[in-house]
XYZ file of C-alpha atoms in Angstrom:
750
model
C -174.255 -7.526 -229.629
C -174.473 -3.817 -230.415
C -171.387 -1.921 -231.520
C -169.643 0.184 -228.849
C -170.143 3.927 -228.679
C -167.284 6.389 -228.139
C -168.001 9.841 -226.745
C -165.644 12.641 -227.753
C -165.134 16.138 -226.471
C -164.537 18.362 -229.525
C -163.080 21.865 -229.316
C -162.930 24.445 -232.061
C -166.479 24.019 -233.383
C -168.291 27.320 -233.818
C -171.171 26.819 -236.259
C -173.210 24.359 -238.285
C -170.473 24.259 -240.912
C -168.068 22.918 -238.293
C -170.583 20.213 -237.369
C -170.750 19.067 -240.980
C -166.957 18.984 -241.285
C -166.506 16.915 -238.101
C -169.310 14.492 -238.976
C -167.912 14.005 -242.468
C -164.467 13.279 -241.044
C -165.803 10.795 -238.492
C -168.014 8.950 -240.964
C -165.022 8.474 -243.249
C -163.178 6.433 -240.583
C -163.253 2.694 -241.302
C -165.552 0.840 -238.918
C -167.742 3.817 -237.993
C -171.428 2.976 -238.486
C -172.887 6.192 -237.083
C -171.526 9.567 -236.028
C -173.455 12.507 -234.623
C -172.011 15.817 -233.462
C -173.622 18.065 -230.887
C -172.702 21.700 -231.482
C -174.407 22.876 -228.310
C -172.422 20.509 -226.061
C -169.277 20.431 -228.254
C -169.323 16.632 -228.187
C -169.558 13.765 -230.678
C -170.995 10.244 -230.367
C -169.326 7.637 -232.590
C -170.750 4.122 -232.933
C -168.822 1.230 -234.467
C -165.939 -1.159 -234.012
C -163.212 1.415 -234.370
C -159.976 2.434 -232.686
C -160.595 5.537 -230.518
C -157.234 6.935 -231.638
C -158.409 6.790 -235.267
C -161.492 8.931 -234.643
C -159.475 11.438 -232.593
C -156.975 11.700 -235.454
C -159.790 12.169 -237.992
C -161.176 15.119 -236.025
C -157.706 16.610 -235.694
C -157.086 16.257 -239.432
C -160.358 18.105 -240.049
C -158.981 21.103 -238.178
C -160.406 20.536 -234.694
C -159.269 19.008 -231.406
C -160.851 15.933 -229.817
C -160.420 13.751 -226.746
C -162.133 10.533 -225.677
C -164.381 10.997 -222.650
C -164.616 8.157 -220.139
C -165.823 8.276 -216.560
C -166.369 11.010 -214.067
C -162.810 12.354 -214.320
C -163.225 13.086 -218.030
C -166.484 14.923 -217.391
C -164.878 16.990 -214.663
C -161.923 17.740 -216.937
C -164.266 18.859 -219.736
C -166.222 21.085 -217.362
C -163.016 22.604 -215.978
C -161.749 23.211 -219.510
C -164.996 24.934 -220.489
C -164.874 27.109 -217.380
C -161.296 28.071 -218.206
C -162.293 28.781 -221.794
C -165.220 30.900 -220.582
C -162.917 33.053 -218.450
C -160.421 33.334 -221.309
C -163.176 34.485 -223.657
C -163.945 37.414 -221.384
C -160.251 38.342 -221.305
C -160.317 38.399 -225.104
C -163.397 40.611 -224.965
C -161.685 43.204 -222.764
C -158.365 43.110 -224.599
C -160.075 43.714 -227.947
C -163.001 45.790 -226.708
C -161.153 48.509 -224.770
C -158.822 49.714 -227.568
C -161.575 49.163 -230.136
C -164.053 51.261 -228.140
C -161.388 53.968 -227.647
C -160.703 54.231 -231.395
C -164.408 54.150 -232.215
C -165.395 56.869 -229.710
C -162.365 59.007 -230.474
C -163.158 58.811 -234.182
C -166.556 60.354 -233.477
C -164.920 63.455 -232.029
C -163.712 65.758 -234.842
C -160.039 66.626 -234.559
C -159.348 64.309 -231.611
C -157.360 61.801 -233.699
C -154.647 62.890 -236.127
C -155.046 62.474 -239.869
C -153.586 59.499 -241.687
C -151.204 61.630 -243.753
C -148.319 63.690 -242.424
C -147.257 63.518 -238.776
C -150.317 61.506 -237.801
C -149.124 58.671 -239.947
C -146.907 57.307 -237.133
C -149.874 57.209 -234.726
C -151.896 55.134 -237.176
C -148.933 52.874 -237.900
C -148.550 52.136 -234.179
C -152.341 51.721 -233.893
C -152.229 49.194 -236.729
C -149.457 47.170 -235.104
C -151.230 47.208 -231.726
C -154.442 46.139 -233.471
C -152.571 43.243 -235.107
C -151.250 42.054 -231.727
C -154.721 42.294 -230.199
C -156.260 40.484 -233.167
C -153.757 37.641 -232.764
C -154.478 37.354 -229.015
C -158.233 37.891 -228.964
C -159.100 36.491 -232.387
C -156.257 34.124 -233.133
C -158.552 31.097 -232.928
C -160.675 32.547 -235.734
C -157.695 32.852 -238.082
C -156.280 29.482 -237.105
C -159.645 27.836 -237.674
C -160.080 29.581 -241.027
C -156.631 28.397 -242.145
C -157.396 24.812 -241.132
C -160.664 24.961 -243.067
C -158.892 26.399 -246.094
C -156.373 23.540 -246.055
C -159.306 21.116 -246.187
C -161.058 23.171 -248.864
C -163.886 23.933 -246.496
C -165.274 26.939 -244.657
C -167.153 27.843 -241.500
C -167.867 30.751 -239.200
C -164.144 31.278 -238.633
C -163.808 31.875 -242.370
C -166.356 34.682 -242.286
C -164.886 36.390 -239.212
C -161.307 36.039 -240.472
C -162.175 37.427 -243.903
C -164.182 40.314 -242.478
C -161.694 41.486 -239.836
C -158.632 40.569 -241.869
C -159.858 42.600 -244.820
C -160.519 45.586 -242.545
C -156.970 45.436 -241.118
C -155.190 44.941 -244.467
C -157.149 47.741 -246.089
C -156.421 50.044 -243.133
C -152.689 49.278 -243.228
C -152.673 49.866 -246.978
C -154.191 53.310 -246.409
C -151.648 54.076 -243.655
C -148.575 52.895 -245.613
C -149.607 54.026 -249.090
C -152.291 56.691 -248.682
C -152.032 57.845 -252.297
C -153.114 54.429 -253.594
C -156.761 55.160 -252.689
C -158.776 58.329 -253.303
C -158.677 60.935 -250.542
C -162.315 60.339 -249.615
C -161.575 56.617 -249.056
C -158.581 57.228 -246.763
C -160.114 55.867 -243.608
C -158.745 53.220 -241.240
C -161.052 50.480 -239.909
C -158.881 49.212 -237.055
C -161.686 49.860 -234.552
C -164.099 47.796 -236.665
C -161.796 44.753 -236.610
C -161.315 45.014 -232.826
C -164.941 45.651 -231.918
C -166.183 42.848 -234.181
C -163.818 40.369 -232.481
C -164.911 41.639 -229.067
C -168.614 41.351 -229.898
C -168.286 37.879 -231.392
C -166.367 36.792 -228.284
C -169.115 38.235 -226.066
C -171.656 36.175 -227.983
C -169.544 33.043 -227.622
C -169.120 33.612 -223.883
C -172.831 34.174 -223.291
C -173.656 31.167 -225.431
C -171.216 28.998 -223.454
C -172.763 30.150 -220.193
C -176.271 29.391 -221.459
C -175.167 25.977 -222.752
C -173.897 25.156 -219.281
C -177.387 25.732 -217.902
C -178.983 23.666 -220.662
C -176.918 20.573 -219.747
C -177.906 20.888 -216.095
C -180.003 17.682 -216.235
C -176.945 15.511 -216.890
C -174.790 17.411 -214.418
C -177.374 17.082 -211.656
C -177.714 13.337 -212.330
C -173.947 12.859 -212.191
C -173.833 14.604 -208.825
C -176.374 12.150 -207.402
C -173.803 9.382 -207.131
C -171.513 9.812 -204.105
C -167.741 9.596 -204.749
C -167.152 6.953 -202.055
C -168.874 3.874 -200.608
C -168.671 2.261 -197.162
C -167.358 -1.211 -198.060
C -167.198 -4.104 -195.603
C -164.166 -6.303 -196.320
C -162.973 -9.007 -193.966
C -165.177 -7.567 -191.241
C -163.625 -4.108 -191.572
C -165.430 -0.940 -192.753
C -163.508 0.862 -195.498
C -164.363 4.107 -197.313
C -163.368 3.486 -200.933
C -163.866 5.334 -204.246
C -166.637 3.803 -206.336
C -164.085 2.779 -208.978
C -162.561 0.350 -206.448
C -165.838 -1.347 -205.470
C -166.436 -4.756 -207.062
C -169.475 -6.875 -207.789
C -171.157 -8.732 -204.902
C -169.300 -6.669 -202.328
C -171.156 -5.680 -199.174
C -171.830 -1.986 -198.564
C -173.126 -0.204 -195.496
C -175.614 2.600 -196.168
C -176.315 4.868 -193.226
C -179.384 6.995 -192.559
C -179.651 10.031 -194.830
C -176.917 8.874 -197.226
C -177.133 8.462 -200.974
C -177.040 4.843 -202.108
C -173.775 4.537 -204.082
C -174.460 1.598 -206.455
C -177.210 -0.783 -207.546
C -177.817 -3.866 -205.413
C -180.065 -5.771 -202.984
C -180.652 -5.373 -199.265
C -179.007 -8.038 -197.155
C -179.906 -6.769 -193.716
C -181.973 -3.938 -192.238
C -184.824 -1.866 -193.607
C -185.543 1.712 -194.580
C -187.566 4.030 -196.791
C -185.817 5.184 -199.965
C -186.536 8.361 -201.929
C -186.572 7.205 -205.573
C -187.869 10.480 -207.016
C -184.826 10.823 -209.269
C -185.949 7.630 -211.020
C -189.709 7.803 -210.933
C -190.591 11.418 -210.239
C -192.630 10.151 -207.246
C -191.891 12.046 -204.044
C -193.263 9.379 -201.671
C -190.430 7.211 -200.246
C -190.582 3.470 -200.958
C -190.271 0.883 -198.173
C -187.265 -1.436 -198.559
C -186.631 -4.679 -196.657
C -184.165 -7.552 -197.042
C -184.250 -8.908 -200.600
C -185.503 -5.696 -202.184
C -183.525 -3.975 -204.928
C -182.087 -0.490 -204.504
C -180.666 1.852 -207.110
C -177.507 3.941 -206.947
C -178.180 7.660 -206.706
C -181.414 7.298 -204.714
C -181.599 8.743 -201.196
C -181.817 6.547 -198.099
C -184.201 7.637 -195.352
C -183.883 7.264 -191.593
C -183.003 3.557 -191.555
C -179.635 1.923 -192.189
C -178.904 -1.329 -193.976
C -176.350 -3.596 -195.576
C -176.559 -4.215 -199.315
C -174.853 -6.424 -201.882
C -173.631 -4.744 -205.079
C -175.201 -6.118 -208.265
C -174.120 -3.509 -210.864
C -171.123 -1.206 -211.110
C -169.738 1.363 -213.531
C -171.575 1.745 -216.827
C -174.006 -1.071 -215.904
C -175.766 0.881 -213.133
C -179.224 2.291 -213.757
C -177.977 5.847 -213.187
C -175.133 5.426 -215.710
C -177.543 4.002 -218.284
C -179.966 6.890 -217.731
C -177.171 9.416 -218.242
C -175.985 7.573 -221.353
C -179.522 7.476 -222.768
C -179.957 11.222 -222.183
C -176.618 11.959 -223.854
C -177.490 9.847 -226.870
C -180.848 11.565 -227.186
C -179.294 15.019 -226.890
C -176.658 14.143 -229.488
C -179.081 12.557 -231.939
C -180.588 14.534 -234.784
C -184.224 14.694 -235.790
C -185.074 15.044 -239.467
C -185.296 18.826 -239.236
C -181.741 19.052 -237.886
C -180.371 16.953 -240.743
C -182.070 19.295 -243.193
C -180.532 22.324 -241.470
C -177.082 20.704 -241.651
C -177.417 20.315 -245.412
C -178.388 23.967 -245.740
C -175.526 25.057 -243.481
C -172.956 23.060 -245.458
C -173.435 25.355 -248.463
C -174.244 28.483 -246.490
C -170.721 29.823 -245.952
C -169.579 29.455 -249.595
C -172.764 31.207 -250.695
C -172.148 34.050 -248.238
C -168.554 34.475 -249.410
C -169.839 34.627 -252.993
C -172.400 37.264 -251.981
C -169.671 39.287 -250.254
C -167.470 39.167 -253.370
C -170.415 40.177 -255.570
C -171.263 43.006 -253.161
C -167.694 44.303 -253.304
C -167.656 44.223 -257.090
C -171.020 45.962 -257.490
C -170.144 48.746 -255.053
C -166.706 49.183 -256.586
C -168.097 49.430 -260.120
C -171.420 51.164 -259.497
C -171.157 52.797 -256.088
C -170.543 56.489 -255.363
C -167.150 57.823 -254.454
C -165.218 56.682 -252.564
C -166.405 53.422 -254.178
C -163.487 51.377 -252.818
C -164.331 52.356 -249.260
C -168.012 51.573 -249.766
C -167.148 48.245 -251.385
C -164.897 47.302 -248.494
C -167.393 48.233 -245.764
C -170.382 46.504 -247.344
C -168.579 43.267 -248.193
C -167.014 43.150 -244.730
C -170.438 43.711 -243.129
C -171.977 40.885 -245.181
C -169.272 38.501 -243.983
C -169.773 39.453 -240.349
C -173.570 39.491 -240.149
C -174.058 36.243 -242.091
C -172.398 34.033 -239.477
C -174.583 30.852 -239.216
C -174.130 30.386 -235.450
C -177.818 30.836 -234.685
C -178.797 28.506 -237.515
C -176.490 25.767 -236.262
C -177.615 26.086 -232.646
C -181.364 26.367 -233.303
C -182.148 22.626 -233.238
C -179.486 20.978 -231.011
C -179.841 23.474 -228.175
C -183.622 22.905 -228.188
C -183.206 19.115 -228.222
C -180.790 19.286 -225.284
C -183.189 21.460 -223.308
C -186.210 19.283 -224.165
C -184.522 15.980 -223.298
C -183.170 17.500 -220.080
C -186.626 18.794 -219.120
C -188.085 15.347 -219.767
C -185.400 13.704 -217.612
C -186.325 16.003 -214.729
C -189.875 14.616 -215.003
C -188.756 10.975 -214.967
C -189.095 10.582 -218.763
C -186.164 9.186 -220.742
C -186.215 9.960 -224.465
C -183.934 7.767 -226.559
C -183.428 10.030 -229.593
C -184.234 13.394 -231.100
C -186.652 11.937 -233.642
C -188.815 10.525 -230.841
C -188.846 13.905 -229.124
C -189.902 15.624 -232.330
C -192.449 12.998 -233.481
C -194.302 12.637 -230.167
C -196.050 15.945 -230.815
C -197.651 14.494 -233.973
C -199.354 11.529 -232.271
C -203.118 11.142 -232.587
C -203.602 7.628 -231.143
C -202.359 6.136 -227.862
C -202.589 2.343 -227.499
C -202.328 1.104 -223.903
C -201.551 -2.412 -222.748
C -203.700 -3.404 -219.759
C -201.680 -5.464 -217.316
C -198.899 -3.452 -215.702
C -199.768 -0.353 -217.717
C -203.332 0.585 -216.810
C -203.351 -1.837 -213.894
C -200.791 -2.395 -211.154
C -199.513 -5.625 -212.689
C -199.824 -7.488 -209.398
C -202.853 -8.951 -207.571
C -204.563 -7.150 -204.725
C -207.581 -7.818 -202.568
C -210.413 -5.857 -204.186
C -213.675 -7.321 -202.822
C -214.784 -8.982 -199.601
C -218.160 -10.716 -198.999
C -218.925 -12.269 -195.578
C -221.691 -14.562 -194.395
C -224.410 -13.079 -192.214
C -223.388 -12.476 -188.634
C -219.654 -12.828 -189.290
C -216.868 -10.355 -188.417
C -215.057 -9.382 -191.659
C -211.838 -8.301 -189.943
C -211.657 -11.491 -187.843
C -212.193 -13.615 -190.971
C -209.476 -11.748 -192.891
C -207.115 -12.369 -189.959
C -208.070 -16.051 -190.075
C -207.494 -16.249 -193.855
C -204.070 -14.591 -193.613
C -203.056 -16.959 -190.812
C -204.027 -20.001 -192.859
C -201.995 -18.708 -195.815
C -198.830 -18.239 -193.749
C -197.428 -21.583 -194.847
C -198.639 -21.286 -198.451
C -196.428 -20.315 -201.382
C -199.330 -19.373 -203.668
C -199.247 -15.738 -204.982
C -202.893 -15.235 -204.005
C -201.986 -16.227 -200.453
C -199.341 -13.508 -200.410
C -201.985 -11.031 -201.550
C -204.307 -11.960 -198.669
C -201.486 -11.722 -196.156
C -200.499 -8.307 -197.513
C -204.086 -7.078 -197.082
C -204.178 -8.284 -193.483
C -200.785 -6.739 -192.758
C -202.046 -3.440 -194.158
C -204.805 -3.486 -191.533
C -202.335 -4.311 -188.745
C -203.753 -7.796 -188.124
C -201.508 -10.303 -186.357
C -201.280 -14.004 -187.251
C -203.291 -16.505 -185.185
C -201.633 -19.752 -184.052
C -202.185 -22.408 -186.744
C -201.815 -26.180 -186.416
C -202.058 -29.182 -188.731
C -201.322 -27.140 -191.861
C -201.975 -29.070 -195.088
C -201.561 -27.661 -198.615
C -204.005 -29.313 -201.037
C -202.417 -29.053 -204.496
C -204.567 -27.189 -206.995
C -207.262 -26.511 -204.433
C -206.059 -24.547 -201.404
C -205.137 -24.985 -197.751
C -206.537 -26.848 -194.730
C -205.476 -26.057 -191.140
C -206.683 -25.930 -187.544
C -207.177 -22.749 -185.481
C -208.352 -22.926 -181.859
C -209.203 -26.583 -182.316
C -211.478 -26.011 -185.335
C -210.715 -26.956 -188.959
C -210.805 -24.254 -191.627
C -210.401 -24.323 -195.397
C -209.260 -21.590 -197.777
C -209.146 -22.093 -201.512
C -211.013 -22.204 -204.812
C -214.441 -23.456 -205.893
C -213.155 -27.015 -206.346
C -212.057 -27.154 -202.701
C -215.504 -26.052 -201.549
C -217.138 -28.679 -203.743
C -214.724 -31.301 -202.444
C -215.827 -30.452 -198.877
C -219.512 -30.568 -199.954
C -220.130 -26.964 -198.941
C -223.105 -25.164 -200.452
C -222.130 -22.688 -203.215
C -225.670 -21.729 -204.258
C -226.033 -18.751 -201.868
C -222.839 -17.302 -203.319
C -223.583 -17.715 -207.066
C -224.668 -14.110 -207.698
C -221.531 -12.829 -206.044
C -219.385 -15.271 -208.009
C -220.894 -14.013 -211.276
C -220.209 -10.414 -210.227
C -216.555 -11.219 -209.511
C -216.224 -13.100 -212.795
C -217.633 -10.154 -214.776
C -215.060 -7.905 -213.157
C -212.197 -10.312 -213.850
C -211.611 -11.067 -210.166
C -210.387 -14.438 -208.912
C -212.613 -15.902 -206.125
C -211.080 -17.325 -202.928
C -213.327 -18.941 -200.276
C -212.808 -19.209 -196.527
C -214.921 -21.885 -194.829
C -215.137 -24.056 -191.773
C -216.342 -27.634 -191.867
C -219.995 -26.494 -191.888
C -220.328 -23.474 -194.201
C -218.614 -20.876 -196.357
C -217.738 -17.899 -194.178
C -216.210 -15.414 -196.629
C -215.634 -14.840 -200.346
C -212.599 -12.807 -201.388
C -212.217 -11.213 -204.827
C -208.604 -10.808 -205.952
C -207.683 -8.888 -209.092
C -205.087 -6.678 -210.687
C -206.084 -3.238 -209.399
C -206.212 -0.167 -211.606
C -203.448 2.362 -210.971
C -204.535 5.303 -208.866
C -203.952 7.948 -211.515
C -204.797 5.864 -214.604
C -208.256 7.384 -215.131
C -207.051 10.975 -214.682
C -204.074 10.379 -217.001
C -206.288 8.876 -219.703
C -208.768 11.759 -219.405
C -205.901 14.197 -219.836
C -204.827 12.455 -223.040
C -208.385 12.479 -224.356
C -208.703 16.169 -223.497
C -205.734 16.797 -225.788
C -207.685 15.263 -228.668
C -205.929 11.872 -228.589
C -207.768 8.612 -229.245
C -206.933 6.188 -226.401
C -207.262 2.449 -227.138
C -206.771 -0.583 -224.854
C -204.913 -3.610 -226.259
C -204.815 -6.767 -224.121
C -204.633 -10.525 -224.270
C -207.087 -10.797 -221.373
C -210.726 -11.888 -221.710
C -213.123 -9.362 -223.249
C -215.326 -9.285 -220.124
C -212.366 -8.302 -217.974
C -211.080 -5.795 -220.532
C -214.502 -4.161 -220.882
C -214.807 -3.804 -217.120
C -211.385 -2.119 -216.865
C -212.046 0.085 -219.906
C -215.347 1.266 -218.448
C -213.694 2.215 -215.173
C -210.982 4.349 -216.808
C -213.099 5.829 -219.591
C -211.650 4.025 -222.637
C -214.187 3.582 -225.448
C -212.209 1.408 -227.891
C -210.510 -1.861 -226.971
C -208.980 -4.973 -228.503
C -209.185 -8.031 -226.220
C -208.130 -11.699 -226.522
C -205.154 -10.537 -228.634
C -202.201 -12.920 -228.790
C -198.738 -11.396 -228.197
C -197.743 -12.042 -231.814
C -200.837 -10.180 -233.044
C -200.368 -6.995 -231.020
C -197.988 -5.506 -233.568
C -200.546 -6.232 -236.320
C -203.124 -4.093 -234.499
C -200.601 -1.244 -234.502
C -199.901 -1.795 -238.211
C -203.627 -1.692 -239.023
C -203.992 1.638 -237.240
C -200.994 3.039 -239.118
C -202.466 1.912 -242.445
C -205.550 3.950 -241.570
C -203.322 7.023 -241.418
C -202.932 7.284 -237.647
C -199.749 8.304 -235.840
C -199.612 5.687 -233.094
C -197.855 5.390 -229.745
C -197.815 1.992 -228.034
C -197.461 1.929 -224.242
C -196.519 -1.335 -222.542
C -194.343 -3.011 -219.946
C -193.982 -6.696 -220.816
C -191.932 -8.906 -223.112
C -195.078 -9.589 -225.159
C -195.389 -5.826 -225.809
C -191.907 -5.470 -227.343
C -192.910 -6.175 -231.001
C -195.773 -3.673 -230.787
C -193.503 -1.093 -229.124
C -190.995 -1.448 -231.945
C -193.722 -1.313 -234.637
C -195.406 1.858 -233.333
C -194.405 5.340 -234.480
C -193.410 5.952 -230.859
C -192.879 3.118 -228.361
C -193.353 4.111 -224.721
C -192.213 1.655 -222.037
C -193.225 1.689 -218.392
C -189.952 1.850 -216.457
C -191.169 -0.654 -213.887
C -191.545 -3.181 -216.740
C -189.087 -5.559 -218.360
C -185.705 -4.701 -219.859
C -186.892 -6.080 -223.214
C -189.793 -3.624 -223.357
C -187.554 -0.717 -222.379
C -184.965 -1.681 -225.005
C -187.643 -1.713 -227.732
C -189.117 1.664 -226.763
C -188.308 5.196 -227.893
C -189.461 6.741 -224.601
C -189.239 5.239 -221.115
C -191.347 6.380 -218.168
C -189.128 5.686 -215.169
C -192.106 5.391 -212.829
C -195.274 3.375 -213.238
C -197.590 6.371 -213.636
C -199.280 7.044 -216.981
C -199.198 10.795 -216.503
C -195.721 10.768 -218.058
C -197.311 10.066 -221.477
C -199.106 13.418 -221.564
C -196.026 15.104 -220.090
C -193.815 13.639 -222.847
C -196.216 14.849 -225.531
C -196.381 18.281 -223.897
C -192.584 18.526 -223.809
C -192.408 17.379 -227.435
C -194.853 20.091 -228.519
C -192.959 22.737 -226.571
C -189.615 21.574 -228.005
C -190.945 21.586 -231.570
C -192.343 25.053 -231.054
C -188.999 26.248 -229.735
C -187.101 24.674 -232.670
C -189.324 26.420 -235.202
C -189.099 29.707 -233.331
C -185.307 29.450 -233.349
C -185.081 28.422 -237.006
C -187.503 31.119 -238.077
C -185.529 33.700 -236.125
C -182.230 32.517 -237.624
C -183.542 32.456 -241.202
C -185.285 35.825 -240.877
C -182.135 37.270 -239.329
C -179.951 36.109 -242.220
C -182.565 36.777 -244.919
C -182.981 40.379 -243.809
C -179.492 40.989 -242.461
C -177.486 40.001 -245.536
C -179.351 42.271 -248.015
C -179.244 45.197 -245.570
C -175.518 44.600 -244.993
C -174.995 44.500 -248.767
C -176.555 47.967 -248.992
C -179.933 47.258 -250.551
C -181.465 50.137 -248.567
C -178.824 52.681 -249.590
C -180.449 53.763 -252.913
C -183.771 54.402 -251.121
C -182.821 55.603 -247.645
C -179.099 56.300 -247.818
C -178.661 53.658 -245.094
C -175.624 51.405 -244.689
C -175.090 48.948 -241.842
C -172.005 49.538 -239.730
C -169.784 46.398 -239.468
C -169.695 46.781 -235.681
C -173.484 46.806 -235.483
C -173.462 43.702 -237.694
C -171.105 41.991 -235.241
C -173.360 42.872 -232.310
C -176.430 41.582 -234.160
C -174.671 38.334 -235.040
C -173.684 37.735 -231.402
C -177.144 38.580 -230.100
C -178.796 36.178 -232.563
C -176.919 33.226 -231.017
C -177.668 34.368 -227.481
C -181.348 34.753 -228.365
C -181.544 31.207 -229.727
C -179.908 29.703 -226.639
C -181.983 31.786 -224.233
C -185.208 30.804 -225.975
C -184.294 27.114 -225.726
C -183.453 27.488 -222.043
C -187.060 28.409 -221.338
C -187.886 24.711 -221.735
C -185.834 23.824 -218.673
C -187.932 26.176 -216.532
C -191.319 25.360 -218.047
C -193.938 23.916 -215.699
C -195.994 21.012 -217.006
C -199.730 21.260 -216.569
C -201.125 18.813 -214.002
C -204.755 19.379 -214.968
C -206.164 18.351 -218.314
C -205.295 21.143 -220.762
C -207.312 22.204 -223.744
C -206.493 20.489 -227.068
C -203.247 21.685 -228.578
C -201.801 23.013 -225.337
C -198.272 21.936 -224.457
C -196.515 23.446 -221.469
């Protein structure tokens, strides 16, 4: 049994350094086997046999706030808290921005503000006190966070902001209170810089929070699919109850046009159900008594009674949401590398700021103290690693969410990243390329016979049979609108077929042995039998007491879009291989129809994983696509395991990616989304690294000896905020990207 997973809402995280601190604290808790923190969502996933209170305390001790999230109420509470925080951020912006902008603009007008010495000293003293109050209100969380980090001998973005703005305020107050301590040329107050920097950083945080809300839209939209109440029938009375109060095996009434509340089976009635949220298919699916229905899907014009089979976290919708959350919280290899870089980033930046101050103070022009202060403060502000910390997780969230909208569930971030590197796709045959259930493919009739009348006869004879092939024949007749004929003297002949009387005449339907038993001539049908055998079709004969009247060929039909989906994969430069335990003749026939050139047939279930291993040893990056229990070892062995959602739970559990429908087009879509996500991650990382690589030296004054150019701390604050917004906005493009439906050229993604 797998260890339980606890989901936490974490507040106070601002950058990649915070992520490292929280993860380190969680992993130190006894019993925790895995902990991953999502900066973009401000959440953490903790796996292990551990007391929830212990992990909450560990996060609190690390300087942050955490709460366990369970159920819809917790999600709503988190969303309400974030909305409240978003509004509060804008209040902080205005409170800090208005006085900061006033001081900044007034300072540009000669003579508008009084000098620091003499009578003007009182103005600047009051300005300093007002600035302190505003800093506490609008930027108090920065200073509190920096203090908490200091107590734990750590540092993060709060450290940089607190040092930068705090230094500006203390230096300014020193100039106001003791102006003679610094040279006359250095007697300048930087109150406006402290205020504007706090305002700009808060603007960036607010815009980032708003963008993050859009990025998590996939989960939010899925959660809204489930209605809050269900129509429960208890003791013959209809009751409208919250879903939390509905138990297993209870009977629910689902009216026309309503959303099905929970998973279950139809007891009475029939309808068409829109299952597009599961499969991506827009065509409604017919449901009759005995069929399964899934909570969150939309009922059509019919009404029915259903029995509940799964509730709470066991429903398909809840499991989908949980899988998406785990994938969005997981970290691909590139994210783990970034975390290691970020863990040492802040101490390095502080060291650079100290070195910058010392160099300007010792070597800079007069007033050297003023120059030293401005440059070191600017380095601290511009070097904030927000963009670096958000680059990967925000892209993973957007990519996994985009995949979910297309009916593709991605289990973890590594699978999302690695899918783009695949060069070989191995497809199981039954249930993957084919429908996985028999259908009537071929009909041959004797000369002078009516094919439709004979099919009606065959379906009527099979009415009392329990054989799966009989159900296939009846389904074919039903599809043509043929009604059953009255049948008498029904007799099932074990291992052979059926004998019955229609309109006073005896008819037989069954296999070759039954025809031989009745001494009916098979020679005229031999060529057709060979043709069916070569195509892997099972022959079924219909005969009267004198002759064979019809030969039916029943086989597992190829999925409608299998050929087009495989061609699309091949057009992307991927080698598509069929892997099946079926006979080679059957496999070759199927492969020829869908355009597959390489196949492995007559493969035992235990040997399927060895085929995957052999391909990997040849240097290929392999994805295995299957739907059955016998595919599970191969799915687990492959670089990426892709399960058909209509398949077994075992196959889905062993896979990295699940296609919720039965269509193969999701494979190419998943690869396209992976390529687009990888491209976005690298764009974001490159932007963040270039921003810091160029921004820090410029802030330190490297251009001053050549161009006389120094970067204003307020401009540095604006650039830092915009870098985070740019990263989030770039990632959000994934959510709006349209997947190509036609076969793209090699290397194309979305």
